[in-house]
XYZ file of C-alpha atoms in Angstrom:
738
model
C 102.402 -239.435 -152.070
C 100.389 -242.519 -152.967
C 100.058 -244.193 -156.345
C 97.227 -246.698 -156.650
C 96.880 -249.569 -159.074
C 93.931 -248.409 -161.186
C 93.930 -244.692 -160.526
C 97.148 -242.730 -160.108
C 96.761 -239.757 -157.814
C 98.765 -237.417 -155.648
C 97.866 -236.728 -152.030
C 98.995 -234.017 -149.641
C 97.756 -232.525 -146.396
C 98.713 -229.034 -147.576
C 96.525 -226.619 -149.465
C 97.737 -227.499 -152.970
C 97.820 -231.100 -154.201
C 101.175 -232.589 -155.141
C 101.683 -233.195 -158.865
C 103.928 -236.154 -159.550
C 106.140 -236.703 -162.597
C 103.314 -238.730 -164.119
C 100.950 -235.767 -163.925
C 103.627 -233.376 -165.189
C 103.941 -235.403 -168.359
C 100.165 -235.465 -168.670
C 99.915 -231.704 -168.421
C 102.583 -231.285 -171.094
C 100.478 -233.187 -173.611
C 98.640 -231.366 -176.351
C 95.464 -230.621 -174.389
C 92.123 -231.743 -175.653
C 89.633 -228.918 -175.714
C 86.354 -228.460 -177.536
C 86.639 -224.945 -178.923
C 83.205 -223.409 -179.409
C 84.451 -220.795 -181.855
C 86.351 -223.005 -184.267
C 84.542 -225.490 -186.452
C 84.189 -228.854 -184.791
C 85.896 -230.615 -187.702
C 89.231 -229.714 -186.138
C 88.405 -231.580 -182.929
C 88.583 -235.269 -182.085
C 86.028 -236.453 -179.534
C 86.701 -240.149 -179.174
C 88.770 -241.474 -176.274
C 91.393 -242.832 -178.666
C 91.744 -239.650 -180.729
C 93.536 -236.664 -179.262
C 94.198 -233.194 -180.631
C 93.552 -232.310 -184.271
C 91.977 -234.334 -187.039
C 91.617 -233.539 -190.716
C 89.204 -230.750 -191.543
C 87.247 -232.956 -193.932
C 86.088 -235.207 -191.093
C 82.640 -234.533 -189.674
C 82.371 -236.348 -186.331
C 78.568 -236.009 -186.426
C 77.962 -237.608 -189.846
C 77.966 -241.114 -188.397
C 76.692 -240.360 -184.939
C 74.559 -243.530 -185.040
C 77.736 -245.495 -184.376
C 78.877 -243.236 -181.527
C 79.368 -245.021 -178.218
C 79.486 -243.611 -174.687
C 82.875 -243.190 -173.139
C 84.147 -246.254 -171.280
C 84.074 -245.211 -167.657
C 85.023 -246.818 -164.410
C 82.365 -248.785 -162.558
C 81.026 -248.875 -159.027
C 83.203 -251.922 -158.487
C 86.281 -249.855 -159.433
C 85.250 -247.332 -156.804
C 85.448 -249.967 -154.072
C 88.718 -251.404 -155.378
C 90.439 -248.020 -155.373
C 88.855 -247.055 -152.063
C 90.355 -250.268 -150.649
C 93.784 -249.191 -151.926
C 93.355 -245.928 -150.040
C 92.717 -247.767 -146.783
C 96.023 -249.638 -146.862
C 97.997 -246.442 -146.114
C 95.230 -244.307 -144.624
C 95.711 -241.998 -141.653
C 96.288 -238.394 -140.676
C 94.074 -235.324 -141.173
C 91.833 -234.536 -144.172
C 93.784 -233.677 -147.317
C 93.359 -232.830 -151.003
C 94.356 -235.067 -153.882
C 94.283 -234.492 -157.633
C 93.455 -237.535 -159.814
C 96.203 -237.872 -162.395
C 93.897 -239.661 -164.829
C 92.337 -236.264 -165.535
C 95.247 -235.544 -167.866
C 95.630 -232.196 -169.621
C 93.018 -229.498 -169.388
C 92.078 -226.420 -171.363
C 93.871 -223.132 -170.633
C 92.072 -220.929 -168.159
C 90.128 -223.841 -166.701
C 88.526 -223.038 -163.340
C 89.220 -224.959 -160.163
C 86.746 -227.652 -159.081
C 86.767 -228.825 -155.469
C 84.979 -232.076 -154.683
C 83.619 -232.598 -151.162
C 82.597 -236.234 -150.605
C 79.462 -237.601 -149.046
C 79.185 -239.983 -146.135
C 81.876 -242.339 -147.511
C 84.570 -239.650 -147.187
C 86.939 -241.290 -149.699
C 86.887 -238.425 -152.197
C 86.422 -240.899 -155.059
C 82.764 -240.080 -155.671
C 83.571 -238.550 -159.086
C 85.723 -241.477 -160.204
C 83.474 -242.088 -163.238
C 83.747 -238.443 -164.284
C 87.425 -237.665 -163.691
C 88.601 -237.846 -167.304
C 85.863 -235.681 -168.831
C 85.863 -233.195 -165.971
C 89.648 -233.002 -166.199
C 89.415 -231.582 -169.711
C 87.637 -228.434 -168.529
C 88.472 -228.213 -164.795
C 91.437 -228.378 -162.439
C 90.092 -231.024 -160.034
C 90.945 -231.354 -156.350
C 89.168 -233.944 -154.226
C 88.957 -233.915 -150.423
C 89.743 -237.173 -148.623
C 88.789 -238.005 -145.019
C 90.821 -240.866 -143.504
C 88.708 -243.479 -141.722
C 90.186 -242.626 -138.338
C 89.808 -238.848 -138.794
C 87.550 -237.032 -136.347
C 88.057 -233.422 -137.432
C 85.119 -231.205 -136.320
C 82.977 -229.646 -139.022
C 84.130 -226.089 -138.229
C 87.776 -227.106 -138.808
C 86.874 -228.849 -142.081
C 85.139 -225.672 -143.245
C 88.265 -223.670 -142.335
C 90.429 -226.079 -144.363
C 88.193 -225.612 -147.398
C 88.095 -221.843 -146.861
C 91.903 -221.614 -146.814
C 92.041 -223.455 -150.119
C 89.316 -221.308 -151.647
C 90.884 -218.031 -150.552
C 94.353 -219.099 -151.652
C 93.175 -220.052 -155.156
C 90.959 -216.981 -155.428
C 93.984 -214.817 -154.637
C 95.916 -216.534 -157.449
C 93.125 -216.239 -160.035
C 90.653 -213.554 -158.918
C 88.848 -213.464 -162.277
C 88.005 -217.161 -162.350
C 85.126 -218.838 -160.529
C 85.747 -221.689 -158.111
C 83.423 -224.679 -158.430
C 82.508 -226.765 -155.402
C 80.788 -230.106 -155.997
C 79.360 -231.636 -152.847
C 77.369 -234.782 -152.070
C 75.039 -235.071 -149.068
C 77.315 -234.030 -146.159
C 79.759 -232.449 -148.605
C 76.941 -230.332 -150.009
C 76.208 -229.030 -146.528
C 79.892 -228.131 -146.053
C 79.931 -226.387 -149.450
C 76.988 -224.199 -148.450
C 78.724 -223.347 -145.179
C 81.840 -222.226 -147.067
C 79.750 -220.148 -149.491
C 77.859 -218.518 -146.630
C 81.118 -217.510 -144.941
C 82.641 -216.162 -148.178
C 79.975 -214.198 -150.060
C 82.682 -211.998 -151.621
C 84.258 -214.905 -153.554
C 82.877 -216.030 -156.906
C 81.701 -219.577 -156.122
C 79.612 -221.968 -158.194
C 77.994 -224.762 -156.178
C 76.844 -228.098 -157.603
C 75.080 -229.977 -154.829
C 73.950 -233.591 -155.167
C 71.212 -234.558 -152.711
C 72.123 -231.807 -150.216
C 71.421 -232.360 -146.524
C 70.769 -229.137 -144.645
C 68.582 -230.465 -141.875
C 69.022 -233.601 -139.772
C 66.287 -236.049 -140.792
C 64.954 -237.055 -137.388
C 62.637 -239.705 -138.794
C 65.478 -241.875 -140.131
C 68.842 -240.689 -138.863
C 68.223 -240.267 -135.136
C 66.885 -243.829 -134.666
C 69.785 -245.073 -136.822
C 72.279 -243.196 -134.674
C 70.754 -244.655 -131.517
C 70.828 -248.180 -132.950
C 74.497 -247.908 -133.863
C 75.337 -246.856 -130.302
C 74.060 -250.180 -128.941
C 75.426 -252.463 -131.683
C 78.605 -254.386 -130.768
C 81.697 -253.540 -132.803
C 81.903 -257.159 -134.018
C 78.537 -257.107 -135.853
C 79.936 -256.005 -139.268
C 82.597 -258.735 -139.121
C 79.968 -261.367 -138.286
C 77.823 -260.247 -141.235
C 80.810 -260.450 -143.551
C 81.859 -263.910 -142.394
C 78.390 -265.506 -142.179
C 77.002 -264.155 -145.476
C 80.216 -264.672 -147.436
C 80.550 -261.215 -148.952
C 84.332 -261.425 -149.270
C 85.796 -261.598 -152.782
C 86.020 -265.182 -153.953
C 83.011 -266.384 -151.972
C 80.147 -267.887 -154.024
C 77.547 -265.248 -153.066
C 79.988 -262.428 -153.775
C 80.655 -263.843 -157.248
C 76.921 -263.980 -158.023
C 76.355 -260.420 -156.842
C 79.332 -259.106 -158.826
C 78.049 -260.812 -161.974
C 74.636 -259.209 -161.561
C 76.231 -255.868 -160.737
C 78.359 -255.885 -163.898
C 75.540 -257.052 -166.173
C 72.657 -254.847 -165.104
C 71.878 -251.253 -164.471
C 72.077 -250.558 -160.749
C 69.169 -248.139 -161.014
C 66.941 -250.947 -162.228
C 67.783 -253.418 -159.423
C 65.330 -253.168 -156.568
C 63.917 -249.880 -155.418
C 65.094 -247.202 -153.014
C 67.668 -248.089 -150.403
C 67.482 -251.822 -151.263
C 68.816 -251.173 -154.763
C 71.796 -249.259 -153.386
C 72.440 -251.960 -150.765
C 72.277 -254.700 -153.396
C 74.768 -252.839 -155.576
C 77.306 -252.632 -152.745
C 76.770 -256.068 -151.225
C 79.507 -257.717 -153.292
C 81.968 -255.192 -151.847
C 80.651 -255.253 -148.302
C 84.056 -256.040 -146.864
C 85.482 -252.806 -148.325
C 82.383 -250.867 -147.326
C 82.784 -252.049 -143.715
C 86.407 -250.879 -143.745
C 85.371 -247.479 -145.164
C 82.539 -247.011 -142.682
C 83.165 -248.927 -139.470
C 80.787 -248.307 -136.623
C 82.824 -245.498 -135.045
C 83.326 -243.685 -138.345
C 79.673 -243.966 -139.292
C 78.631 -242.537 -135.926
C 81.094 -239.693 -136.409
C 79.735 -238.959 -139.909
C 76.213 -238.710 -138.518
C 77.476 -236.349 -135.820
C 79.330 -234.361 -138.504
C 76.127 -234.121 -140.531
C 74.206 -232.855 -137.523
C 76.743 -230.157 -136.599
C 77.316 -229.060 -140.223
C 73.597 -228.724 -140.924
C 73.133 -226.691 -137.739
C 75.954 -224.378 -138.777
C 74.654 -223.679 -142.302
C 71.107 -223.097 -141.070
C 72.363 -220.284 -138.869
C 73.615 -218.160 -141.800
C 72.284 -219.664 -145.030
C 70.739 -216.317 -145.974
C 74.250 -214.938 -146.674
C 74.902 -217.389 -149.544
C 75.319 -215.479 -152.833
C 76.813 -218.294 -154.929
C 75.285 -219.589 -158.132
C 73.846 -222.987 -157.206
C 72.769 -226.094 -159.094
C 70.963 -228.752 -157.020
C 70.791 -232.328 -158.322
C 68.060 -234.441 -156.722
C 67.716 -238.211 -156.879
C 64.174 -239.512 -156.897
C 65.134 -242.639 -154.928
C 67.296 -241.056 -152.231
C 65.342 -242.179 -149.173
C 68.140 -241.940 -146.609
C 68.825 -238.269 -146.154
C 66.675 -236.237 -148.515
C 64.080 -233.949 -147.065
C 61.806 -232.317 -149.672
C 61.015 -229.439 -147.340
C 64.722 -228.596 -147.249
C 64.824 -228.288 -151.035
C 61.905 -225.883 -151.086
C 63.603 -223.854 -148.371
C 66.843 -223.768 -150.365
C 65.003 -222.579 -153.451
C 63.408 -219.737 -151.520
C 66.625 -218.777 -149.682
C 69.323 -219.039 -152.351
C 69.105 -216.137 -154.830
C 70.590 -217.951 -157.864
C 69.419 -221.527 -157.568
C 68.311 -224.121 -160.141
C 67.073 -227.655 -159.397
C 67.378 -230.643 -161.723
C 65.650 -233.917 -160.846
C 66.710 -237.501 -161.612
C 63.705 -239.579 -160.636
C 65.243 -242.997 -161.419
C 68.491 -242.537 -159.517
C 69.464 -243.244 -155.929
C 71.734 -241.873 -153.209
C 75.017 -242.466 -155.077
C 74.110 -240.249 -158.016
C 77.581 -239.759 -159.496
C 78.342 -243.495 -159.391
C 75.280 -244.590 -161.341
C 74.945 -245.350 -165.034
C 73.377 -242.742 -167.253
C 74.619 -239.800 -165.162
C 77.330 -237.623 -166.719
C 78.235 -234.519 -164.741
C 79.833 -232.747 -167.715
C 76.666 -233.228 -169.780
C 74.561 -231.929 -166.877
C 76.752 -228.828 -166.650
C 76.355 -228.293 -170.407
C 72.577 -228.641 -170.237
C 72.352 -226.143 -167.394
C 74.785 -223.663 -169.009
C 76.768 -223.769 -165.764
C 80.262 -223.704 -167.231
C 82.121 -220.424 -167.278
C 85.748 -219.338 -167.016
C 85.245 -215.691 -166.093
C 83.258 -213.471 -163.787
C 80.149 -213.831 -165.934
C 78.902 -216.463 -168.333
C 79.884 -215.812 -171.937
C 77.380 -217.772 -174.033
C 79.765 -217.745 -176.978
C 83.278 -218.456 -175.682
C 82.163 -220.653 -172.741
C 79.994 -222.883 -174.907
C 81.197 -226.502 -175.190
C 80.301 -228.445 -178.319
C 78.333 -231.679 -177.801
C 80.222 -234.921 -178.238
C 79.070 -237.301 -180.998
C 77.379 -239.475 -178.365
C 75.578 -236.492 -176.831
C 74.467 -235.530 -180.321
C 73.310 -239.103 -180.891
C 71.141 -238.955 -177.766
C 69.819 -235.550 -178.846
C 69.000 -236.925 -182.296
C 67.335 -240.039 -180.877
C 65.126 -237.880 -178.654
C 63.716 -236.411 -181.882
C 63.657 -239.700 -183.781
C 59.889 -240.239 -183.726
C 59.191 -236.642 -184.724
C 61.703 -236.855 -187.569
C 60.182 -240.104 -188.802
C 56.660 -238.649 -188.653
C 57.343 -235.403 -190.517
C 60.191 -236.633 -192.800
C 61.709 -233.156 -193.387
C 62.885 -232.300 -196.901
C 65.665 -229.711 -197.143
C 66.455 -227.620 -200.213
C 69.137 -225.015 -200.794
C 70.074 -222.671 -203.640
C 73.454 -222.754 -205.375
C 75.284 -219.619 -206.522
C 73.913 -220.048 -210.052
C 70.339 -220.136 -208.720
C 69.868 -223.892 -209.045
C 67.744 -225.452 -206.290
C 69.081 -228.771 -204.977
C 67.781 -231.220 -202.417
C 70.683 -230.948 -200.016
C 72.504 -228.295 -198.049
C 75.152 -227.857 -200.743
C 74.158 -224.214 -201.167
C 74.966 -223.438 -197.528
C 78.450 -221.898 -197.083
C 80.656 -223.777 -194.657
C 82.579 -220.773 -193.375
C 80.977 -218.084 -191.252
C 79.777 -215.649 -190.320
C 76.353 -216.541 -191.716
C 72.904 -215.326 -190.625
C 69.890 -217.540 -191.342
C 66.699 -215.478 -191.398
C 63.313 -217.167 -191.770
C 59.753 -217.667 -190.631
C 58.790 -219.208 -187.315
C 56.391 -222.147 -187.316
C 53.996 -222.768 -184.432
C 55.951 -223.357 -181.196
C 59.152 -223.409 -183.255
C 58.684 -227.049 -184.264
C 61.232 -226.644 -187.052
C 64.087 -225.528 -184.768
C 65.525 -228.861 -183.707
C 65.239 -230.304 -187.215
C 67.280 -227.403 -188.583
C 69.953 -227.873 -185.914
C 70.194 -231.637 -186.439
C 70.462 -231.549 -190.225
C 72.956 -228.698 -190.411
C 75.247 -230.364 -187.875
C 74.906 -233.820 -189.395
C 75.243 -232.863 -193.058
C 77.436 -229.748 -192.970
C 79.100 -229.912 -189.547
C 77.626 -226.506 -188.745
C 76.590 -225.678 -185.202
C 73.582 -223.404 -185.533
C 73.612 -220.794 -182.757
C 70.017 -219.691 -182.419
C 68.925 -216.463 -180.724
C 66.276 -217.698 -178.293
C 63.897 -216.166 -175.753
C 65.588 -215.446 -172.374
C 62.973 -217.544 -170.524
C 64.841 -220.657 -171.753
C 67.912 -219.710 -169.729
C 66.766 -218.342 -166.389
C 63.815 -218.527 -164.056
C 63.085 -216.604 -160.889
C 62.043 -218.350 -157.671
C 58.282 -218.896 -157.542
C 57.834 -218.213 -161.232
C 55.255 -220.250 -163.149
C 57.449 -220.394 -166.237
C 58.329 -223.901 -167.496
C 61.085 -225.884 -165.797
C 64.537 -225.267 -167.267
C 64.986 -228.972 -168.073
C 62.326 -228.603 -170.770
C 64.799 -226.531 -172.794
C 67.815 -228.840 -172.492
C 67.712 -229.797 -176.168
C 67.686 -226.131 -177.187
C 70.609 -225.227 -174.931
C 72.813 -228.207 -175.823
C 72.165 -227.212 -179.445
C 73.939 -223.908 -178.919
C 71.083 -221.451 -178.395
C 71.860 -218.134 -176.694
C 69.558 -215.477 -175.185
C 68.554 -212.957 -177.801
C 70.374 -209.648 -177.368
C 72.335 -207.219 -179.512
C 75.524 -208.018 -177.599
C 75.235 -211.787 -178.087
C 74.406 -211.272 -181.773
C 77.490 -209.089 -182.177
C 79.738 -211.618 -180.391
C 78.450 -214.504 -182.512
C 79.198 -212.705 -185.750
C 82.609 -211.665 -184.455
C 83.373 -215.330 -183.752
C 82.328 -216.245 -187.344
C 79.403 -218.337 -186.113
C 76.310 -219.492 -187.994
C 73.444 -217.573 -186.388
C 69.727 -218.380 -186.578
C 67.494 -215.308 -186.401
C 63.699 -215.047 -186.340
C 62.607 -211.401 -186.713
C 59.005 -212.505 -186.009
C 59.876 -213.597 -182.472
C 57.279 -214.853 -180.019
C 54.333 -213.328 -181.886
C 55.158 -215.372 -184.968
C 55.872 -218.593 -183.046
C 52.594 -218.234 -181.101
C 50.421 -217.066 -183.946
C 46.652 -217.153 -183.958
C 44.006 -219.446 -185.318
C 42.782 -219.332 -188.934
C 40.977 -216.236 -190.057
C 39.511 -217.901 -193.141
C 38.479 -221.539 -193.277
C 36.891 -223.010 -196.384
C 36.343 -226.747 -196.036
C 37.274 -228.336 -199.357
C 37.337 -232.014 -198.485
C 37.776 -233.727 -201.828
C 39.660 -230.979 -203.623
C 43.024 -230.419 -201.893
C 43.829 -227.284 -203.892
C 41.913 -224.393 -205.381
C 41.126 -224.682 -209.074
C 41.613 -220.933 -209.578
C 45.041 -220.243 -208.075
C 46.350 -223.696 -207.219
C 46.634 -222.993 -203.488
C 44.997 -224.965 -200.702
C 42.662 -222.710 -198.684
C 41.924 -225.196 -195.913
C 43.117 -223.636 -192.658
C 44.762 -220.661 -194.317
C 45.398 -218.153 -191.557
C 48.451 -216.835 -189.704
C 50.605 -219.941 -190.025
C 52.591 -218.392 -192.894
C 52.199 -214.748 -192.006
C 55.334 -212.789 -191.101
C 55.239 -210.522 -188.038
C 58.461 -208.680 -188.634
C 59.214 -205.251 -187.192
C 59.188 -202.220 -189.459
C 62.934 -201.717 -189.077
C 65.744 -204.055 -188.064
C 69.428 -203.511 -187.353
C 70.673 -206.998 -188.221
C 71.587 -205.944 -191.800
C 73.888 -203.152 -190.617
C 75.520 -205.382 -187.985
C 75.987 -208.110 -190.618
C 77.789 -205.673 -192.915
C 80.352 -204.887 -190.194
C 81.564 -208.486 -190.314
C 80.840 -209.206 -193.977
C 78.308 -211.870 -192.972
C 76.239 -213.701 -195.546
C 72.465 -213.526 -195.054
C 70.538 -216.643 -196.067
C 66.744 -216.216 -196.182
C 64.757 -219.425 -195.752
C 61.163 -220.514 -195.643
C 59.540 -223.391 -193.744
C 56.224 -224.976 -194.751
C 54.229 -227.869 -193.329
C 52.592 -226.725 -190.105
C 49.104 -226.962 -191.633
C 49.817 -230.618 -192.484
C 50.870 -231.482 -188.931
C 48.382 -229.924 -186.546
C 45.256 -227.817 -186.283
C 44.879 -225.024 -183.770
C 41.600 -225.147 -181.839
C 42.283 -222.759 -178.949
C 44.394 -219.710 -179.706
C 45.400 -216.651 -177.700
C 42.163 -214.799 -178.379
C 40.107 -217.789 -177.200
C 42.183 -218.263 -174.060
C 41.939 -214.598 -173.055
C 38.167 -215.051 -172.843
C 38.580 -217.661 -170.078
C 39.272 -215.819 -166.768
C 41.633 -218.260 -165.022
C 43.659 -218.892 -168.208
C 43.841 -215.152 -168.814
C 45.272 -214.612 -165.326
C 47.828 -217.378 -165.870
C 48.965 -215.883 -169.204
C 49.388 -212.479 -167.603
C 51.421 -213.952 -164.725
C 53.899 -215.899 -166.856
C 54.246 -213.000 -169.294
C 55.083 -210.708 -166.405
C 57.676 -213.192 -165.088
C 59.413 -213.440 -168.458
C 61.782 -210.875 -169.932
C 59.828 -208.433 -172.051
C 61.078 -208.077 -175.609
C 60.153 -205.442 -178.193
C 59.060 -202.875 -175.667
C 59.141 -200.178 -178.315
C 56.757 -201.950 -180.701
C 53.048 -201.265 -180.753
C 50.052 -203.273 -181.899
C 50.402 -206.930 -182.860
C 54.204 -206.787 -183.108
C 54.435 -205.713 -179.484
C 52.044 -208.420 -178.296
C 54.545 -210.909 -176.876
C 52.223 -212.612 -174.371
C 53.347 -216.153 -173.576
C 50.802 -218.933 -173.829
C 50.433 -222.494 -175.069
C 48.055 -222.771 -178.030
C 45.537 -225.588 -177.951
C 46.243 -227.861 -180.917
C 45.161 -231.277 -182.137
C 47.483 -233.381 -184.289
C 46.632 -234.421 -187.815
C 47.721 -237.456 -189.755
C 51.286 -236.222 -190.314
C 52.116 -234.504 -193.538
C 55.618 -233.315 -194.304
C 57.977 -230.520 -193.325
C 59.707 -228.586 -196.104
C 62.629 -226.182 -195.669
C 63.994 -224.082 -198.512
C 67.154 -221.988 -198.138
C 67.364 -219.170 -200.636
C 70.445 -217.775 -202.336
C 72.898 -216.129 -199.909
C 72.892 -212.324 -199.867
C 76.418 -210.913 -199.632
C 77.278 -208.008 -197.347
C 81.073 -208.276 -197.547
C 82.627 -205.079 -198.854
C 79.356 -203.160 -198.401
C 79.922 -201.811 -194.926
C 79.925 -198.144 -195.943
C 76.992 -198.639 -198.286
C 74.850 -200.493 -195.755
C 75.734 -198.089 -192.994
C 73.093 -195.885 -194.592
C 69.768 -196.712 -192.955
C 67.749 -196.473 -196.160
C 69.990 -198.853 -198.092
C 70.105 -201.244 -195.141
C 66.307 -201.117 -195.030
C 66.161 -202.018 -198.733
C 68.233 -205.140 -198.028
C 65.975 -205.925 -195.067
C 62.916 -205.770 -197.323
C 64.764 -207.933 -199.859
C 65.389 -210.585 -197.182
C 61.736 -210.493 -196.141
C 60.602 -210.824 -199.752
C 62.932 -213.791 -200.270
C 61.524 -215.551 -197.202
C 57.997 -215.129 -198.550
C 59.153 -216.339 -201.967
C 60.696 -219.481 -200.411
C 57.429 -220.241 -198.594
C 55.396 -219.689 -201.752
C 57.685 -221.984 -203.715
C 57.264 -224.782 -201.174
C 53.496 -224.365 -200.849
C 53.078 -224.701 -204.614
C 55.523 -227.557 -205.174
C 54.441 -229.747 -202.268
C 51.133 -230.294 -204.100
C 53.045 -232.537 -206.525
C 54.862 -234.467 -203.793
C 53.505 -238.015 -203.854
C 55.070 -238.638 -200.449
C 53.541 -235.695 -198.684
C 51.377 -238.022 -196.577
C 52.856 -240.381 -194.006
C 51.333 -243.561 -195.475
C 53.154 -243.465 -198.853
C 56.343 -242.609 -196.958
C 55.897 -245.601 -194.679
C 55.359 -247.952 -197.621
C 58.455 -246.573 -199.337
C 60.568 -247.023 -196.196
C 59.232 -250.529 -195.653
C 60.257 -251.561 -199.167
C 63.524 -249.616 -199.511
C 64.748 -249.558 -195.923
C 64.045 -247.055 -193.182
C 67.433 -245.393 -193.669
C 66.710 -244.587 -197.320
C 65.980 -241.015 -198.332
C 62.301 -240.607 -199.184
C 61.720 -238.893 -202.554
C 59.893 -235.607 -202.917
C 58.623 -233.475 -205.791
C 60.613 -233.365 -209.026
C 62.980 -230.393 -208.813
C 63.314 -229.943 -212.587
C 59.567 -229.980 -213.080
C 59.191 -227.678 -210.097
C 61.568 -225.210 -211.719
C 59.576 -225.305 -214.939
C 56.259 -224.855 -213.130
C 57.430 -222.180 -210.730
C 59.580 -220.218 -213.152
C 57.404 -220.548 -216.220
C 54.573 -218.288 -215.069
C 54.802 -214.565 -214.653
C 54.631 -213.581 -210.978
C 52.160 -210.789 -211.677
C 49.728 -213.305 -213.172
C 50.104 -215.598 -210.186
C 49.506 -212.705 -207.819
C 46.460 -211.549 -209.794
C 44.925 -215.050 -209.754
C 45.483 -215.301 -206.031
C 43.823 -211.914 -205.494
C 40.753 -212.901 -207.540
C 40.471 -216.188 -205.650
C 40.753 -214.428 -202.276
C 37.972 -211.978 -203.186
C 35.713 -214.874 -204.242
C 36.327 -216.716 -200.955
C 35.588 -213.599 -198.913
C 32.287 -213.156 -200.745
C 31.379 -216.794 -199.978
C 32.114 -216.333 -196.277
C 30.032 -213.168 -196.121
């Protein structure tokens, strides 16, 4: 057993890593686990806080001050790798980093297979966070080791089969870099019956003849003393002037921004060249190239047998080993494969700033503890810093549309806050979809920030999976939706969410409502923003506020089984943000666009197969829109509708349908309320809002319409009169058009 200075770890040449007394104490600690079912107020995310915190604390309220976790640096990697070398020798063996600490119960095993360095420390910057959700074992190759690739694969296979026998219902994760990725594929190909999940960083499955064969030949002719001469003549040892300069630059700048391609990676390691030479002397480097060649030949002979779920991480600046043709071949060969690209990163992906493997796994929905992914119990809440990054990605949009949120208290009072939203679940939010769902992320951000409520939206399945060769959008486009807790829409997922007392977002209108059509009636009233007859604006009045709900829905009956509250809400503001110029009907008249729409619709999961007419028209397309000078987004949550204690009553289809119609009517009422009251909002346009922010501070809440006056105006007139005036106005406009 070896205990290093900066990173305590246990090493063994047997199958299972040794756990020292230090690690035993760590595993006895109260483990830190982000429970997706419980409210996040009971969880501490900061590195200094462990276990439970008071329920009144919302870790997302002050996310602006959240800082990334302090992680070890590339320099720490070389220091600890140097400690390894002092007692190195023997065959390859596993070690478990003790800094990982305690992990969640039922955590799957994660095996790390190193790249060309062979130290097994490639995940040193990720050990602590990975250790909270995985049992981590890292493979170490001593410098003098010359074990053939087939024997290394057998070593890994013995470990995999042993752990699979112990926990047959848990997956085994294998994270591999370059050569390690090739070994991981070889293990998966030889064990298609074992539930493996592969995460491969810059995989090498074919020997790159253009670079590696000349390099191998050059190394054969170089004298063994060349590395020592470079070290002595250029002064790269610690304490030398040039080494000090390079270390200063390394610690003060982002490695990814220094130089380009292989020169950036070389520059980053120059200050530690003495350690690098000890890790990869000439003989070891030649052996690693030979190992790469034999391992790639082995996997190419039976790659078609790989059944494992695979996530490939590609660096845009990996110019040493990466072959783009190999990646395309992997995509076509592996049945369950997803690729994520990091265009500004180099060969040492896991050692670079801005790369967090746990966050990547969250984005890709690649974390599971059972045979299949459970979108509810396997979900991991975002940390405050991840939420901060998510919020900052929407910062410009939020500033442009300045959303105003309103909710309804139990006594019917409308307030400008989310005070009317119940904190405890289960709760179902049912509302109207705006074009392309532009309101989704704003809802998620404000509910989490103000009420500490993670909104679990039921989303289209195309956001979670994509078949090989499909023309559907890349999965990385939906990262913000998935980190926000969205799940594929299905009756089973809906049932599980309510059972877990979650807050569920439901859009009965689905794709048809989110991809609605262009205006059907367009009266250009330039100088008069609203109609003098009914008070409504008729400019671009079409399908933007039309509900495309099915005739019958089961969500009311399912809600009654769990006593869930149903909160209808309305969203208004699309017509102030953009104008549609090319809708579905226009695009279907253009042959090549029509063919494209049909192809992507066929690739996607078909929803509402039983519906006919417009409700069944779920064709996927991207509407052509042009932005306007931004107006404002308004969201109004109505009064919660109780279903608790009404299970027997609502089990009757007719009574459940009455509640369904009530919810639909409330959504329309919320939209009508907002459309009327926004006319009196002096800050509806972006320019008054900008002037207010400039004078009062950009963090100040921008005022909106007067709620008391809005109540008087909206509640003072009989609804039948309002409806009659609207009907008369509509008939007059139709006559003008004709």
